[in-house]
PDB file of C-alpha atoms and ligand atoms in Angstrom:
ATOM      1  CA  UNK A   1       0.000   0.000   0.000  1.00 45.00           C
ATOM      2  CA  UNK A   2       1.241   3.479  -0.824  1.00 50.00           C
ATOM      3  CA  UNK A   3       2.487   5.618   2.037  1.00 52.00           C
ATOM      4  CA  UNK A   4       1.007   8.796   0.511  1.00 52.00           C
ATOM      5  CA  UNK A   5      -2.385   8.581   2.276  1.00 54.00           C
ATOM      6  CA  UNK A   6      -0.493   8.451   5.593  1.00 52.00           C
ATOM      7  CA  UNK A   7       1.601  11.478   4.652  1.00 49.00           C
ATOM      8  CA  UNK A   8      -1.515  13.291   3.458  1.00 55.00           C
ATOM      9  CA  UNK A   9      -3.284  12.477   6.718  1.00 55.00           C
ATOM     10  CA  UNK A  10      -0.322  13.782   8.684  1.00 54.00           C
ATOM     11  CA  UNK A  11      -0.221  16.979   6.633  1.00 50.00           C
ATOM     12  CA  UNK A  12      -3.944  17.511   7.165  1.00 50.00           C
ATOM     13  CA  UNK A  13      -3.527  16.907  10.893  1.00 50.00           C
ATOM     14  CA  UNK A  14      -0.671  19.438  11.014  1.00 47.00           C
ATOM     15  CA  UNK A  15      -2.723  21.968   9.077  1.00 45.00           C
ATOM     16  CA  UNK A  16      -5.675  21.513  11.431  1.00 45.00           C
ATOM     17  CA  UNK A  17      -3.377  22.048  14.421  1.00 42.00           C
ATOM     18  CA  UNK A  18      -1.971  25.212  12.828  1.00 42.00           C
ATOM     19  CA  UNK A  19      -5.457  26.541  12.058  1.00 40.00           C
ATOM     20  CA  UNK A  20      -6.372  26.053  15.716  1.00 40.00           C
ATOM     21  CA  UNK A  21      -3.624  28.518  16.676  1.00 39.00           C
ATOM     22  CA  UNK A  22      -4.915  31.270  14.373  1.00 42.00           C
ATOM     23  CA  UNK A  23      -6.977  33.720  16.422  1.00 45.00           C
ATOM     24  CA  UNK A  24     -10.635  33.876  15.534  1.00 46.00           C
ATOM     25  CA  UNK A  25     -10.506  37.658  15.243  1.00 46.00           C
ATOM     26  CA  UNK A  26      -8.529  37.174  12.032  1.00 46.00           C
ATOM     27  CA  UNK A  27      -7.194  40.748  12.083  1.00 49.00           C
ATOM     28  CA  UNK A  28      -3.839  41.727  10.678  1.00 56.00           C
ATOM     29  CA  UNK A  29      -2.283  42.498  14.094  1.00 75.00           C
ATOM     30  CA  UNK A  30      -2.139  46.197  13.262  1.00 83.00           C
ATOM     31  CA  UNK A  31      -5.587  47.416  14.149  1.00 93.00           C
ATOM     32  CA  UNK A  32      -6.087  51.167  13.812  1.00 93.00           C
ATOM     33  CA  UNK A  33      -7.609  53.196  16.610  1.00 94.00           C
ATOM     34  CA  UNK A  34     -11.075  54.556  16.223  1.00 89.00           C
ATOM     35  CA  UNK A  35     -11.454  57.086  19.028  1.00 93.00           C
ATOM     36  CA  UNK A  36     -12.552  60.699  18.558  1.00 92.00           C
ATOM     37  CA  UNK A  37      -9.800  63.209  19.179  1.00 94.00           C
ATOM     38  CA  UNK A  38     -11.589  65.815  21.221  1.00 92.00           C
ATOM     39  CA  UNK A  39      -8.682  67.827  22.627  1.00 95.00           C
ATOM     40  CA  UNK A  40      -6.565  67.540  25.738  1.00 97.00           C
ATOM     41  CA  UNK A  41      -7.910  65.793  28.811  1.00 97.00           C
ATOM     42  CA  UNK A  42      -8.204  67.588  32.165  1.00 97.00           C
ATOM     43  CA  UNK A  43      -4.808  68.469  33.588  1.00 97.00           C
ATOM     44  CA  UNK A  44      -3.318  65.523  35.471  1.00 97.00           C
ATOM     45  CA  UNK A  45      -0.830  67.862  37.186  1.00 97.00           C
ATOM     46  CA  UNK A  46       1.896  65.256  37.045  1.00 98.00           C
ATOM     47  CA  UNK A  47       4.583  67.863  36.281  1.00 97.00           C
ATOM     48  CA  UNK A  48       6.723  65.305  34.503  1.00 97.00           C
ATOM     49  CA  UNK A  49       9.970  66.682  33.218  1.00 95.00           C
ATOM     50  CA  UNK A  50      10.343  66.242  29.462  1.00 93.00           C
ATOM     51  CA  UNK A  51      13.643  64.828  28.254  1.00 92.00           C
ATOM     52  CA  UNK A  52      15.996  67.223  26.465  1.00 89.00           C
ATOM     53  CA  UNK A  53      16.419  64.936  23.478  1.00 91.00           C
ATOM     54  CA  UNK A  54      13.940  62.469  22.066  1.00 91.00           C
ATOM     55  CA  UNK A  55      14.300  59.605  19.630  1.00 90.00           C
ATOM     56  CA  UNK A  56      12.893  59.810  16.121  1.00 93.00           C
ATOM     57  CA  UNK A  57      10.086  57.577  17.329  1.00 97.00           C
ATOM     58  CA  UNK A  58       9.413  54.832  19.860  1.00 98.00           C
ATOM     59  CA  UNK A  59      10.095  51.406  18.432  1.00 97.00           C
ATOM     60  CA  UNK A  60       6.968  49.626  17.184  1.00 97.00           C
ATOM     61  CA  UNK A  61       6.131  46.018  18.030  1.00 97.00           C
ATOM     62  CA  UNK A  62       3.368  43.636  17.074  1.00 96.00           C
ATOM     63  CA  UNK A  63      -0.009  44.109  18.766  1.00 96.00           C
ATOM     64  CA  UNK A  64      -0.263  40.336  19.186  1.00 95.00           C
ATOM     65  CA  UNK A  65      -3.500  38.383  18.904  1.00 94.00           C
ATOM     66  CA  UNK A  66      -5.381  39.842  21.879  1.00 96.00           C
ATOM     67  CA  UNK A  67      -6.182  43.453  21.041  1.00 96.00           C
ATOM     68  CA  UNK A  68      -9.792  44.563  21.619  1.00 96.00           C
ATOM     69  CA  UNK A  69     -11.075  47.790  20.070  1.00 96.00           C
ATOM     70  CA  UNK A  70     -13.471  50.223  21.774  1.00 95.00           C
ATOM     71  CA  UNK A  71     -12.070  49.854  25.278  1.00 97.00           C
ATOM     72  CA  UNK A  72     -13.562  51.880  28.161  1.00 97.00           C
ATOM     73  CA  UNK A  73     -12.175  55.392  28.641  1.00 97.00           C
ATOM     74  CA  UNK A  74     -10.646  55.221  32.107  1.00 98.00           C
ATOM     75  CA  UNK A  75      -7.380  55.541  33.948  1.00 98.00           C
ATOM     76  CA  UNK A  76      -7.954  52.927  36.647  1.00 98.00           C
ATOM     77  CA  UNK A  77      -7.918  49.324  35.506  1.00 98.00           C
ATOM     78  CA  UNK A  78      -7.785  47.839  38.990  1.00 98.00           C
ATOM     79  CA  UNK A  79     -10.852  45.685  39.726  1.00 95.00           C
ATOM     80  CA  UNK A  80     -12.315  44.976  43.183  1.00 96.00           C
ATOM     81  CA  UNK A  81     -10.932  41.421  42.993  1.00 96.00           C
ATOM     82  CA  UNK A  82      -7.523  42.339  41.580  1.00 97.00           C
ATOM     83  CA  UNK A  83      -4.751  40.741  43.592  1.00 94.00           C
ATOM     84  CA  UNK A  84      -1.674  41.638  41.573  1.00 95.00           C
ATOM     85  CA  UNK A  85       0.887  44.223  42.696  1.00 97.00           C
ATOM     86  CA  UNK A  86      -0.480  47.722  42.077  1.00 98.00           C
ATOM     87  CA  UNK A  87       1.323  49.630  39.346  1.00 98.00           C
ATOM     88  CA  UNK A  88       1.064  53.325  38.554  1.00 98.00           C
ATOM     89  CA  UNK A  89       2.214  53.743  34.965  1.00 98.00           C
ATOM     90  CA  UNK A  90       2.673  57.245  33.672  1.00 98.00           C
ATOM     91  CA  UNK A  91       4.668  59.282  31.218  1.00 98.00           C
ATOM     92  CA  UNK A  92       4.602  61.754  28.373  1.00 98.00           C
ATOM     93  CA  UNK A  93       3.591  61.483  24.756  1.00 98.00           C
ATOM     94  CA  UNK A  94       5.891  63.626  22.653  1.00 98.00           C
ATOM     95  CA  UNK A  95       6.980  64.565  19.167  1.00 97.00           C
ATOM     96  CA  UNK A  96      10.542  63.723  18.039  1.00 96.00           C
ATOM     97  CA  UNK A  97      11.595  67.237  19.130  1.00 95.00           C
ATOM     98  CA  UNK A  98      10.249  66.535  22.632  1.00 95.00           C
ATOM     99  CA  UNK A  99       7.138  68.687  22.404  1.00 96.00           C
ATOM    100  CA  UNK A 100       4.037  67.376  24.168  1.00 97.00           C
ATOM    101  CA  UNK A 101       1.273  65.761  22.153  1.00 98.00           C
ATOM    102  CA  UNK A 102      -1.891  66.927  23.915  1.00 98.00           C
ATOM    103  CA  UNK A 103      -5.097  64.959  23.444  1.00 98.00           C
ATOM    104  CA  UNK A 104      -3.319  61.824  22.191  1.00 98.00           C
ATOM    105  CA  UNK A 105      -5.072  58.543  22.849  1.00 98.00           C
ATOM    106  CA  UNK A 106      -3.186  55.967  24.927  1.00 98.00           C
ATOM    107  CA  UNK A 107      -4.809  52.535  24.849  1.00 98.00           C
ATOM    108  CA  UNK A 108      -3.281  49.754  26.971  1.00 98.00           C
ATOM    109  CA  UNK A 109      -4.020  46.095  27.591  1.00 98.00           C
ATOM    110  CA  UNK A 110      -2.271  43.365  29.517  1.00 98.00           C
ATOM    111  CA  UNK A 111      -2.837  39.903  30.915  1.00 98.00           C
ATOM    112  CA  UNK A 112      -4.285  39.211  34.356  1.00 97.00           C
ATOM    113  CA  UNK A 113      -2.752  37.698  37.470  1.00 96.00           C
ATOM    114  CA  UNK A 114      -2.840  34.240  35.832  1.00 96.00           C
ATOM    115  CA  UNK A 115      -1.355  35.290  32.506  1.00 96.00           C
ATOM    116  CA  UNK A 116      -4.714  35.349  30.699  1.00 97.00           C
ATOM    117  CA  UNK A 117      -6.233  38.060  28.497  1.00 98.00           C
ATOM    118  CA  UNK A 118      -9.888  38.961  28.877  1.00 98.00           C
ATOM    119  CA  UNK A 119     -11.092  38.540  25.303  1.00 97.00           C
ATOM    120  CA  UNK A 120     -14.782  38.755  26.192  1.00 97.00           C
ATOM    121  CA  UNK A 121     -14.760  41.851  28.392  1.00 97.00           C
ATOM    122  CA  UNK A 122     -12.350  44.655  29.206  1.00 98.00           C
ATOM    123  CA  UNK A 123     -10.516  43.505  32.309  1.00 98.00           C
ATOM    124  CA  UNK A 124      -7.113  45.231  32.251  1.00 98.00           C
ATOM    125  CA  UNK A 125      -7.987  47.179  29.127  1.00 98.00           C
ATOM    126  CA  UNK A 126      -8.628  50.898  28.813  1.00 98.00           C
ATOM    127  CA  UNK A 127      -7.800  54.094  27.004  1.00 98.00           C
ATOM    128  CA  UNK A 128      -7.415  57.732  27.892  1.00 98.00           C
ATOM    129  CA  UNK A 129      -6.328  61.017  26.311  1.00 98.00           C
ATOM    130  CA  UNK A 130      -3.218  62.949  27.299  1.00 98.00           C
ATOM    131  CA  UNK A 131      -3.570  66.288  29.056  1.00 98.00           C
ATOM    132  CA  UNK A 132      -2.170  69.610  27.830  1.00 98.00           C
ATOM    133  CA  UNK A 133       1.331  68.612  28.957  1.00 98.00           C
ATOM    134  CA  UNK A 134       1.141  65.353  26.985  1.00 98.00           C
ATOM    135  CA  UNK A 135       0.867  63.307  30.219  1.00 98.00           C
ATOM    136  CA  UNK A 136      -1.001  60.087  30.776  1.00 98.00           C
ATOM    137  CA  UNK A 137      -1.414  57.946  33.880  1.00 98.00           C
ATOM    138  CA  UNK A 138      -2.883  54.486  34.444  1.00 98.00           C
ATOM    139  CA  UNK A 139      -3.446  52.703  37.728  1.00 98.00           C
ATOM    140  CA  UNK A 140      -3.366  48.986  37.177  1.00 98.00           C
ATOM    141  CA  UNK A 141      -1.555  45.892  38.406  1.00 98.00           C
ATOM    142  CA  UNK A 142       1.643  44.324  37.224  1.00 98.00           C
ATOM    143  CA  UNK A 143       0.813  41.651  34.663  1.00 97.00           C
ATOM    144  CA  UNK A 144       2.544  38.315  34.921  1.00 96.00           C
ATOM    145  CA  UNK A 145       4.344  35.898  32.656  1.00 95.00           C
ATOM    146  CA  UNK A 146       2.566  33.673  30.195  1.00 93.00           C
ATOM    147  CA  UNK A 147       3.808  30.956  27.933  1.00 92.00           C
ATOM    148  CA  UNK A 148       6.854  32.130  26.023  1.00 91.00           C
ATOM    149  CA  UNK A 149       6.579  35.779  27.032  1.00 97.00           C
ATOM    150  CA  UNK A 150       8.253  37.989  29.557  1.00 98.00           C
ATOM    151  CA  UNK A 151       6.137  40.479  31.531  1.00 98.00           C
ATOM    152  CA  UNK A 152       4.841  43.226  29.240  1.00 98.00           C
ATOM    153  CA  UNK A 153       2.104  45.772  28.647  1.00 98.00           C
ATOM    154  CA  UNK A 154       0.671  46.327  25.173  1.00 98.00           C
ATOM    155  CA  UNK A 155       0.126  49.907  24.052  1.00 98.00           C
ATOM    156  CA  UNK A 156      -1.359  51.821  21.142  1.00 98.00           C
ATOM    157  CA  UNK A 157      -0.721  55.554  21.089  1.00 98.00           C
ATOM    158  CA  UNK A 158      -1.790  58.126  18.537  1.00 98.00           C
ATOM    159  CA  UNK A 159      -2.158  61.892  18.353  1.00 97.00           C
ATOM    160  CA  UNK A 160      -4.519  63.679  16.008  1.00 96.00           C
ATOM    161  CA  UNK A 161      -1.617  64.550  13.715  1.00 95.00           C
ATOM    162  CA  UNK A 162       0.699  61.618  14.332  1.00 97.00           C
ATOM    163  CA  UNK A 163       1.065  58.130  13.071  1.00 96.00           C
ATOM    164  CA  UNK A 164      -0.272  55.285  15.155  1.00 97.00           C
ATOM    165  CA  UNK A 165       2.312  53.606  17.377  1.00 97.00           C
ATOM    166  CA  UNK A 166       1.650  50.015  18.431  1.00 98.00           C
ATOM    167  CA  UNK A 167       4.211  48.603  20.817  1.00 98.00           C
ATOM    168  CA  UNK A 168       4.876  46.750  24.080  1.00 98.00           C
ATOM    169  CA  UNK A 169       6.717  47.942  27.163  1.00 98.00           C
ATOM    170  CA  UNK A 170       8.769  45.854  29.560  1.00 98.00           C
ATOM    171  CA  UNK A 171       9.978  45.642  33.163  1.00 98.00           C
ATOM    172  CA  UNK A 172      13.657  46.000  34.123  1.00 98.00           C
ATOM    173  CA  UNK A 173      13.459  43.508  37.010  1.00 98.00           C
ATOM    174  CA  UNK A 174      12.625  40.573  34.690  1.00 98.00           C
ATOM    175  CA  UNK A 175      16.179  40.243  33.438  1.00 98.00           C
ATOM    176  CA  UNK A 176      16.173  36.485  32.819  1.00 97.00           C
ATOM    177  CA  UNK A 177      12.726  36.403  31.266  1.00 98.00           C
ATOM    178  CA  UNK A 178      13.473  39.461  29.119  1.00 98.00           C
ATOM    179  CA  UNK A 179      16.627  37.806  27.810  1.00 98.00           C
ATOM    180  CA  UNK A 180      14.678  34.656  26.897  1.00 97.00           C
ATOM    181  CA  UNK A 181      11.869  36.529  25.106  1.00 97.00           C
ATOM    182  CA  UNK A 182      12.343  36.609  21.343  1.00 95.00           C
ATOM    183  CA  UNK A 183      10.705  39.977  20.741  1.00 96.00           C
ATOM    184  CA  UNK A 184      11.868  41.849  23.868  1.00 98.00           C
ATOM    185  CA  UNK A 185      13.833  45.048  23.139  1.00 98.00           C
ATOM    186  CA  UNK A 186      15.793  46.893  25.857  1.00 98.00           C
ATOM    187  CA  UNK A 187      14.797  50.353  24.571  1.00 97.00           C
ATOM    188  CA  UNK A 188      11.209  49.493  25.528  1.00 98.00           C
ATOM    189  CA  UNK A 189      11.965  48.993  29.232  1.00 98.00           C
ATOM    190  CA  UNK A 190      10.124  51.387  31.547  1.00 98.00           C
ATOM    191  CA  UNK A 191      11.779  53.155  34.449  1.00 98.00           C
ATOM    192  CA  UNK A 192      10.502  51.263  37.461  1.00 98.00           C
ATOM    193  CA  UNK A 193      10.596  51.975  41.185  1.00 98.00           C
ATOM    194  CA  UNK A 194       9.108  50.132  44.105  1.00 98.00           C
ATOM    195  CA  UNK A 195       6.847  52.317  46.263  1.00 98.00           C
ATOM    196  CA  UNK A 196       5.071  51.798  49.579  1.00 97.00           C
ATOM    197  CA  UNK A 197       1.915  50.805  47.677  1.00 93.00           C
ATOM    198  CA  UNK A 198       3.434  48.747  44.894  1.00 97.00           C
ATOM    199  CA  UNK A 199       5.254  49.948  41.801  1.00 98.00           C
ATOM    200  CA  UNK A 200       5.747  53.146  39.862  1.00 98.00           C
ATOM    201  CA  UNK A 201       6.633  52.904  36.179  1.00 98.00           C
ATOM    202  CA  UNK A 202       7.395  55.659  33.722  1.00 98.00           C
ATOM    203  CA  UNK A 203       7.563  55.362  29.973  1.00 98.00           C
ATOM    204  CA  UNK A 204       7.560  58.237  27.473  1.00 98.00           C
ATOM    205  CA  UNK A 205       6.329  57.654  23.942  1.00 98.00           C
ATOM    206  CA  UNK A 206       7.643  59.499  20.899  1.00 98.00           C
ATOM    207  CA  UNK A 207       5.256  59.623  17.939  1.00 98.00           C
ATOM    208  CA  UNK A 208       6.160  60.283  14.340  1.00 96.00           C
ATOM    209  CA  UNK A 209       4.231  62.931  12.409  1.00 95.00           C
ATOM    210  CA  UNK A 210       1.718  61.765   9.837  1.00 93.00           C
ATOM    211  CA  UNK A 211       3.404  60.952   6.566  1.00 83.00           C
TER     212      UNK A 211
HETATM  213 FE1  FE2 B 301       0.843  39.980  25.370  1.00 73.76          FE
END
């Protein structure tokens, strides 16, 4: 008997297994944002010092398979039953010449305490608009590790007159896991400090002007 039917069966089995890994959303992993730019948000009064020099633009990374559009507009993602370490994440959104981008949307999402994404609801998902100084601030928890990935927070940032930035930011105290993560990039590490309540992270985004 020919061995081809066996090979064909194996190929079909492999294909079926591969199909099972393709997310049902079927998007191209570069979803655009669809929020109304309605000007700067109320002043957060963070008084963050802008750097003297900025990069030409924050490095982009894949959005991954778990982005959800139309997230709630909010700055606190902590839920009553959250039990991760609290994290205050804040920073500036700037142009390449370090000028603030007011009214830019910052949309973040990350996994929960067990390394799972909420793909039905909006747990640990939310967006907000920067204030007149280009500042944003989220109160959330530190995500955790999940299969094959170091700890990270996904972000999409866009100003009314800038290109969309999709990227991921990382934690400096995950040295081993960062080194083992194939897409980790050191320039995307936040500044991180431990506080009495948990953690304080700062990351500034630099957006490129619209082409
Ligand atoms: Fe992720």
